[in-house]
Amino acid sequence: MGFEIINKATNEVFISRTIINSFIVVILLSIFVFYVNSKLKKADPHKKPTGILNIIEILVGSLNNLVNTTMGYKFKSFAPYIGTLAMYLAVSNLFGLLGFKPPTADYSVPFSLAILTFILTQYHGVKSKGLGGYIKGFLEPVWFLFPLNVIGEIANPVSLSFRLFGNIISGVIIMTLIYGALGAITPIIVPVIAPVFHSYFDIFAGLIQTFIFMMLTMVFISMATD
Amino acid sequence: MLEGITSEAFILGCSAIGAGLAAIAGIGPGIGQGYAAGKAAEGVGRQPEAQGDIIRTMILGQAVAETTGIYGLVIAMILLFVKPLIG
């Protein structure tokens, strides 16, 4: 956990490993998206989808369905943003399986995503209620609770980002401890016992946290507008 | 009794104790999430066709209930790795 990003004496810039990993995730996802896009342009819409397009169609359909049931039909333009969050978070959380440190184990990544959600929430709150109604929302039920309401609003992105970060970093720490402990006993049992913990801490916790981040983003935005 | 212990080592030891105490916060979310899961199981038993909705609501509620436990974990990790008390 170094806080010095730029070494002033030698003009060196230090980039943490998780930032590099997050760029790898972005590049991999971009390649995947361009590949699917080129397939999609060649496909004939009057025929059945084949191969990877079939899977993509199921995913996009269920995502649209989830956004519609959670946020209501008028927010269906949010589906691309939620889908982007889901893809990025799922791939980042599962990145630990390949032996890399997952990008979400660095607090900068969850916090920037939570800030995006926070700005979207406030923007749509102002847009749907008007500036007067937005400020009046902070003075309810009585005016002297204004500071408490502001703190409650700021606590949302903090708890949202800490939830993701805490789950992923605790998985990384526990996996490191398990590898250390198993290696100290006998290295032969490591490939037998470690996958069990990987399937819980990386796959289960990672996918559940992805889903929760999506759901909470949708709930916050739709709560701010009614 | 404390002779031979530097003040830094003393603060580090106390930080470790504090991190352990902060991890006690995990009790609350454990009870809360278990209660929510039990209620959801009851709901599924009574109304098996609403299983998808019940599970989605349960996971969302459990995620919110987990917040206090995560705060405890973050405090423990800050005490252990960032070491804010050592100036």
GROMACS .gro file of C-alpha atoms in nm:
model
  313
    1MET     CA    1   0.000   0.000   0.000
    2GLY     CA    2   0.224   0.280  -0.121
    3PHE     CA    3   0.090   0.632  -0.118
    4GLU     CA    4   0.376   0.789  -0.314
    5ILE     CA    5   0.263   0.781  -0.675
    6ILE     CA    6   0.533   1.006  -0.820
    7ASN     CA    7   0.892   0.998  -0.705
    8LYS     CA    8   0.991   1.365  -0.732
    9ALA     CA    9   1.365   1.304  -0.725
   10THR     CA   10   1.383   1.072  -1.025
   11ASN     CA   11   1.054   1.163  -1.197
   12GLU     CA   12   0.939   0.801  -1.187
   13VAL     CA   13   0.566   0.721  -1.179
   14PHE     CA   14   0.456   0.413  -0.989
   15ILE     CA   15   0.150   0.225  -1.113
   16SER     CA   16   0.009  -0.047  -0.890
   17ARG     CA   17  -0.037  -0.398  -1.023
   18THR     CA   18  -0.414  -0.382  -0.987
   19ILE     CA   19  -0.432  -0.084  -1.224
   20ILE     CA   20  -0.240  -0.282  -1.487
   21ASN     CA   21  -0.474  -0.577  -1.427
   22SER     CA   22  -0.778  -0.356  -1.469
   23PHE     CA   23  -0.640  -0.235  -1.803
   24ILE     CA   24  -0.590  -0.599  -1.905
   25VAL     CA   25  -0.955  -0.664  -1.816
   26VAL     CA   26  -1.068  -0.363  -2.020
   27ILE     CA   27  -0.862  -0.470  -2.322
   28LEU     CA   28  -0.989  -0.829  -2.305
   29LEU     CA   29  -1.349  -0.710  -2.279
   30SER     CA   30  -1.299  -0.468  -2.570
   31ILE     CA   31  -1.162  -0.746  -2.791
   32PHE     CA   32  -1.457  -0.967  -2.693
   33VAL     CA   33  -1.706  -0.687  -2.764
   34PHE     CA   34  -1.557  -0.611  -3.107
   35TYR     CA   35  -1.557  -0.982  -3.191
   36VAL     CA   36  -1.925  -1.018  -3.097
   37ASN     CA   37  -2.009  -0.696  -3.280
   38SER     CA   38  -1.847  -0.814  -3.603
   39LYS     CA   39  -2.036  -1.146  -3.575
   40LEU     CA   40  -2.357  -0.958  -3.507
   41LYS     CA   41  -2.322  -0.742  -3.818
   42LYS     CA   42  -2.274  -1.045  -4.040
   43ALA     CA   43  -2.564  -1.239  -3.886
   44ASP     CA   44  -2.896  -1.263  -4.065
   45PRO     CA   45  -3.175  -1.135  -3.835
   46HIS     CA   46  -3.433  -1.358  -3.999
   47LYS     CA   47  -3.253  -1.680  -3.908
   48LYS     CA   48  -3.193  -1.846  -3.571
   49PRO     CA   49  -2.886  -1.711  -3.383
   50THR     CA   50  -2.600  -1.957  -3.377
   51GLY     CA   51  -2.291  -2.014  -3.165
   52ILE     CA   52  -2.185  -1.730  -2.938
   53LEU     CA   53  -2.467  -1.502  -3.055
   54ASN     CA   54  -2.713  -1.743  -2.894
   55ILE     CA   55  -2.550  -1.704  -2.553
   56ILE     CA   56  -2.520  -1.325  -2.591
   57GLU     CA   57  -2.887  -1.303  -2.681
   58ILE     CA   58  -2.988  -1.494  -2.365
   59LEU     CA   59  -2.764  -1.270  -2.151
   60VAL     CA   60  -2.891  -0.944  -2.302
   61GLY     CA   61  -3.251  -1.062  -2.276
   62SER     CA   62  -3.222  -1.157  -1.910
   63LEU     CA   63  -3.041  -0.831  -1.832
   64ASN     CA   64  -3.318  -0.625  -1.995
   65ASN     CA   65  -3.571  -0.831  -1.803
   66LEU     CA   66  -3.390  -0.772  -1.472
   67VAL     CA   67  -3.367  -0.395  -1.531
   68ASN     CA   68  -3.733  -0.380  -1.628
   69THR     CA   69  -3.853  -0.569  -1.320
   70THR     CA   70  -3.628  -0.380  -1.077
   71MET     CA   71  -3.643  -0.024  -1.207
   72GLY     CA   72  -3.958  -0.016  -1.417
   73TYR     CA   73  -4.001   0.018  -1.789
   74LYS     CA   74  -3.919   0.391  -1.805
   75PHE     CA   75  -3.559   0.321  -1.702
   76LYS     CA   76  -3.487   0.070  -1.976
   77SER     CA   77  -3.216   0.300  -2.113
   78PHE     CA   78  -3.010   0.206  -1.805
   79ALA     CA   79  -2.964  -0.153  -1.922
   80PRO     CA   80  -2.638  -0.081  -2.114
   81TYR     CA   81  -2.477   0.085  -1.810
   82ILE     CA   82  -2.584  -0.196  -1.578
   83GLY     CA   83  -2.463  -0.451  -1.831
   84THR     CA   84  -2.124  -0.280  -1.856
   85LEU     CA   85  -2.095  -0.281  -1.476
   86ALA     CA   86  -2.187  -0.649  -1.467
   87MET     CA   87  -1.934  -0.749  -1.733
   88TYR     CA   88  -1.649  -0.547  -1.586
   89LEU     CA   89  -1.713  -0.653  -1.226
   90ALA     CA   90  -1.768  -1.020  -1.308
   91VAL     CA   91  -1.447  -1.044  -1.512
   92SER     CA   92  -1.250  -0.843  -1.254
   93ASN     CA   93  -1.371  -1.056  -0.962
   94LEU     CA   94  -1.302  -1.380  -1.147
   95PHE     CA   95  -0.958  -1.255  -1.250
   96GLY     CA   96  -0.817  -1.393  -0.923
   97LEU     CA   97  -0.867  -1.744  -1.060
   98LEU     CA   98  -0.595  -1.686  -1.320
   99GLY     CA   99  -0.341  -1.602  -1.051
  100PHE     CA  100  -0.362  -1.224  -1.090
  101LYS     CA  101  -0.465  -0.988  -0.814
  102PRO     CA  102  -0.825  -0.891  -0.896
  103PRO     CA  103  -0.860  -0.520  -0.985
  104THR     CA  104  -1.147  -0.485  -0.739
  105ALA     CA  105  -0.907  -0.572  -0.455
  106ASP     CA  106  -0.771  -0.217  -0.494
  107TYR     CA  107  -1.000   0.036  -0.329
  108SER     CA  108  -0.966   0.281  -0.620
  109VAL     CA  109  -1.168   0.060  -0.857
  110PRO     CA  110  -1.482  -0.002  -0.642
  111PHE     CA  111  -1.476   0.356  -0.519
  112SER     CA  112  -1.470   0.505  -0.870
  113LEU     CA  113  -1.761   0.279  -0.973
  114ALA     CA  114  -1.952   0.382  -0.658
  115ILE     CA  115  -1.884   0.751  -0.736
  116LEU     CA  116  -2.036   0.695  -1.083
  117THR     CA  117  -2.347   0.549  -0.919
  118PHE     CA  118  -2.358   0.837  -0.669
  119ILE     CA  119  -2.342   1.103  -0.942
  120LEU     CA  120  -2.609   0.922  -1.146
  121THR     CA  121  -2.831   0.902  -0.836
  122GLN     CA  122  -2.801   1.274  -0.757
  123TYR     CA  123  -2.844   1.373  -1.123
  124HIS     CA  124  -3.163   1.174  -1.162
  125GLY     CA  125  -3.290   1.296  -0.825
  126VAL     CA  126  -3.253   1.659  -0.939
  127LYS     CA  127  -3.390   1.581  -1.284
  128SER     CA  128  -3.707   1.409  -1.165
  129LYS     CA  129  -3.793   1.625  -0.861
  130GLY     CA  130  -3.652   1.960  -0.970
  131LEU     CA  131  -3.390   2.146  -0.767
  132GLY     CA  132  -3.643   2.268  -0.507
  133GLY     CA  133  -3.791   1.925  -0.450
  134TYR     CA  134  -3.442   1.773  -0.436
  135ILE     CA  135  -3.332   2.013  -0.159
  136LYS     CA  136  -3.666   1.971   0.017
  137GLY     CA  137  -3.602   1.595   0.027
  138PHE     CA  138  -3.308   1.664   0.258
  139LEU     CA  139  -3.522   1.871   0.499
  140GLU     CA  140  -3.766   1.590   0.567
  141PRO     CA  141  -3.918   1.498   0.810
  142VAL     CA  142  -3.796   1.809   1.000
  143TRP     CA  143  -3.545   2.073   0.893
  144PHE     CA  144  -3.283   2.014   1.163
  145LEU     CA  145  -3.227   1.660   1.036
  146PHE     CA  146  -3.057   1.811   0.728
  147PRO     CA  147  -2.698   1.712   0.831
  148LEU     CA  148  -2.813   1.359   0.910
  149ASN     CA  149  -2.976   1.325   0.568
  150VAL     CA  150  -2.662   1.452   0.396
  151ILE     CA  151  -2.447   1.202   0.588
  152GLY     CA  152  -2.694   0.926   0.500
  153GLU     CA  153  -2.666   1.016   0.132
  154ILE     CA  154  -2.284   1.023   0.140
  155ALA     CA  155  -2.274   0.690   0.329
  156ASN     CA  156  -2.435   0.517   0.029
  157PRO     CA  157  -2.133   0.517  -0.208
  158VAL     CA  158  -1.897   0.447   0.085
  159SER     CA  159  -2.086   0.138   0.195
  160LEU     CA  160  -2.145   0.031  -0.166
  161SER     CA  161  -1.775   0.042  -0.249
  162PHE     CA  162  -1.657  -0.102   0.084
  163ARG     CA  163  -1.893  -0.397   0.045
  164LEU     CA  164  -1.737  -0.501  -0.285
  165PHE     CA  165  -1.383  -0.415  -0.177
  166GLY     CA  166  -1.416  -0.588   0.161
  167ASN     CA  167  -1.550  -0.910   0.012
  168ILE     CA  168  -1.284  -0.933  -0.258
  169ILE     CA  169  -0.988  -0.831  -0.041
  170SER     CA  170  -1.095  -1.072   0.235
  171GLY     CA  171  -1.105  -1.348  -0.027
  172VAL     CA  172  -0.755  -1.254  -0.147
  173ILE     CA  173  -0.616  -1.245   0.209
  174ILE     CA  174  -0.778  -1.574   0.312
  175MET     CA  175  -0.656  -1.746  -0.007
  176THR     CA  176  -0.302  -1.623   0.060
  177LEU     CA  177  -0.324  -1.758   0.416
  178ILE     CA  178  -0.462  -2.091   0.294
  179TYR     CA  179  -0.185  -2.129   0.037
  180GLY     CA  180   0.073  -2.048   0.305
  181ALA     CA  181  -0.075  -2.292   0.554
  182LEU     CA  182  -0.117  -2.577   0.305
  183GLY     CA  183   0.231  -2.521   0.165
  184ALA     CA  184   0.372  -2.539   0.517
  185ILE     CA  185   0.201  -2.874   0.586
  186THR     CA  186   0.282  -3.050   0.260
  187PRO     CA  187   0.279  -2.903  -0.095
  188ILE     CA  188   0.109  -3.213  -0.237
  189ILE     CA  189  -0.235  -3.136  -0.088
  190VAL     CA  190  -0.244  -2.778  -0.222
  191PRO     CA  191  -0.409  -2.864  -0.560
  192VAL     CA  192  -0.660  -3.088  -0.378
  193ILE     CA  193  -0.784  -2.847  -0.112
  194ALA     CA  194  -0.728  -2.500  -0.264
  195PRO     CA  195  -0.992  -2.531  -0.545
  196VAL     CA  196  -1.268  -2.578  -0.287
  197PHE     CA  197  -1.185  -2.241  -0.131
  198HIS     CA  198  -1.133  -2.082  -0.472
  199SER     CA  199  -1.481  -2.185  -0.578
  200TYR     CA  200  -1.626  -2.014  -0.271
  201PHE     CA  201  -1.413  -1.701  -0.236
  202ASP     CA  202  -1.356  -1.626  -0.604
  203ILE     CA  203  -1.651  -1.767  -0.798
  204PHE     CA  204  -1.939  -1.756  -0.547
  205ALA     CA  205  -1.848  -1.436  -0.361
  206GLY     CA  206  -1.732  -1.263  -0.680
  207LEU     CA  207  -2.050  -1.332  -0.877
  208ILE     CA  208  -2.280  -1.257  -0.580
  209GLN     CA  209  -2.104  -0.924  -0.522
  210THR     CA  210  -2.134  -0.840  -0.892
  211PHE     CA  211  -2.507  -0.906  -0.873
  212ILE     CA  212  -2.543  -0.705  -0.552
  213PHE     CA  213  -2.354  -0.407  -0.695
  214MET     CA  214  -2.583  -0.408  -1.000
  215MET     CA  215  -2.898  -0.446  -0.789
  216LEU     CA  216  -2.801  -0.172  -0.543
  217THR     CA  217  -2.711   0.066  -0.827
  218MET     CA  218  -3.054   0.009  -0.981
  219VAL     CA  219  -3.233   0.040  -0.646
  220PHE     CA  220  -3.051   0.363  -0.554
  221ILE     CA  221  -3.128   0.527  -0.889
  222SER     CA  222  -3.494   0.426  -0.893
  223MET     CA  223  -3.531   0.527  -0.525
  224ALA     CA  224  -3.391   0.874  -0.596
  225THR     CA  225  -3.652   0.940  -0.863
  226ASP     CA  226  -3.974   0.858  -0.679
  227MET     CA  227   0.722  -0.553   3.307
  228LEU     CA  228   0.714  -0.336   2.998
  229GLU     CA  229   1.089  -0.279   3.001
  230GLY     CA  230   1.262  -0.368   2.676
  231ILE     CA  231   0.952  -0.310   2.464
  232THR     CA  232   0.975  -0.017   2.224
  233SER     CA  233   0.673   0.211   2.200
  234GLU     CA  234   0.633   0.116   1.834
  235ALA     CA  235   0.613  -0.255   1.915
  236PHE     CA  236   0.363  -0.175   2.192
  237ILE     CA  237   0.142   0.020   1.949
  238LEU     CA  238   0.166  -0.260   1.691
  239GLY     CA  239   0.059  -0.518   1.949
  240CYS     CA  240  -0.232  -0.304   2.062
  241SER     CA  241  -0.332  -0.253   1.695
  242ALA     CA  242  -0.342  -0.630   1.649
  243ILE     CA  243  -0.568  -0.663   1.956
  244GLY     CA  244  -0.788  -0.384   1.820
  245ALA     CA  245  -0.811  -0.558   1.482
  246GLY     CA  246  -0.923  -0.875   1.654
  247LEU     CA  247  -1.185  -0.682   1.852
  248ALA     CA  248  -1.308  -0.511   1.533
  249ALA     CA  249  -1.359  -0.851   1.370
  250ILE     CA  250  -1.617  -0.932   1.645
  251ALA     CA  251  -1.851  -0.712   1.436
  252GLY     CA  252  -1.898  -1.020   1.219
  253ILE     CA  253  -2.139  -1.165   1.479
  254GLY     CA  254  -2.421  -0.923   1.392
  255PRO     CA  255  -2.435  -0.981   1.014
  256GLY     CA  256  -2.405  -1.355   1.076
  257ILE     CA  257  -2.718  -1.359   1.292
  258GLY     CA  258  -2.903  -1.120   1.062
  259GLN     CA  259  -2.822  -1.303   0.740
  260GLY     CA  260  -2.910  -1.638   0.893
  261TYR     CA  261  -3.244  -1.499   1.009
  262ALA     CA  262  -3.315  -1.359   0.660
  263ALA     CA  263  -3.221  -1.691   0.497
  264GLY     CA  264  -3.448  -1.880   0.738
  265LYS     CA  265  -3.741  -1.651   0.660
  266ALA     CA  266  -3.672  -1.687   0.287
  267ALA     CA  267  -3.671  -2.066   0.323
  268GLU     CA  268  -4.007  -2.042   0.500
  269GLY     CA  269  -4.137  -1.822   0.219
  270VAL     CA  270  -4.020  -2.064  -0.050
  271GLY     CA  271  -4.181  -2.353   0.140
  272ARG     CA  272  -4.511  -2.168   0.154
  273GLN     CA  273  -4.499  -2.032  -0.202
  274PRO     CA  274  -4.257  -2.231  -0.420
  275GLU     CA  275  -4.353  -2.049  -0.742
  276ALA     CA  276  -4.214  -1.716  -0.607
  277GLN     CA  277  -3.868  -1.865  -0.548
  278GLY     CA  278  -3.681  -1.632  -0.787
  279ASP     CA  279  -3.826  -1.314  -0.639
  280ILE     CA  280  -3.774  -1.435  -0.282
  281ILE     CA  281  -3.409  -1.524  -0.344
  282ARG     CA  282  -3.339  -1.190  -0.515
  283THR     CA  283  -3.498  -0.993  -0.230
  284MET     CA  284  -3.316  -1.204   0.030
  285ILE     CA  285  -2.975  -1.151  -0.131
  286LEU     CA  286  -3.033  -0.776  -0.155
  287GLY     CA  287  -3.139  -0.755   0.212
  288GLN     CA  288  -2.846  -0.968   0.321
  289ALA     CA  289  -2.607  -0.744   0.128
  290VAL     CA  290  -2.735  -0.440   0.313
  291ALA     CA  291  -2.722  -0.623   0.647
  292GLU     CA  292  -2.362  -0.716   0.574
  293THR     CA  293  -2.251  -0.351   0.577
  294THR     CA  294  -2.168  -0.335   0.949
  295GLY     CA  295  -1.957  -0.649   0.925
  296ILE     CA  296  -1.769  -0.504   0.628
  297TYR     CA  297  -1.701  -0.186   0.829
  298GLY     CA  298  -1.549  -0.400   1.104
  299LEU     CA  299  -1.334  -0.584   0.849
  300VAL     CA  300  -1.215  -0.256   0.694
  301ILE     CA  301  -1.122  -0.114   1.036
  302ALA     CA  302  -0.932  -0.434   1.116
  303MET     CA  303  -0.745  -0.418   0.785
  304ILE     CA  304  -0.660  -0.050   0.826
  305LEU     CA  305  -0.523  -0.120   1.175
  306LEU     CA  306  -0.315  -0.413   1.047
  307PHE     CA  307  -0.186  -0.288   0.711
  308VAL     CA  308  -0.203   0.093   0.700
  309LYS     CA  309  -0.091   0.132   1.067
  310PRO     CA  310  -0.240   0.481   1.121
  311LEU     CA  311  -0.138   0.498   1.488
  312ILE     CA  312   0.235   0.489   1.412
  313GLY     CA  313   0.312   0.846   1.324
   0.00000   0.00000   0.00000
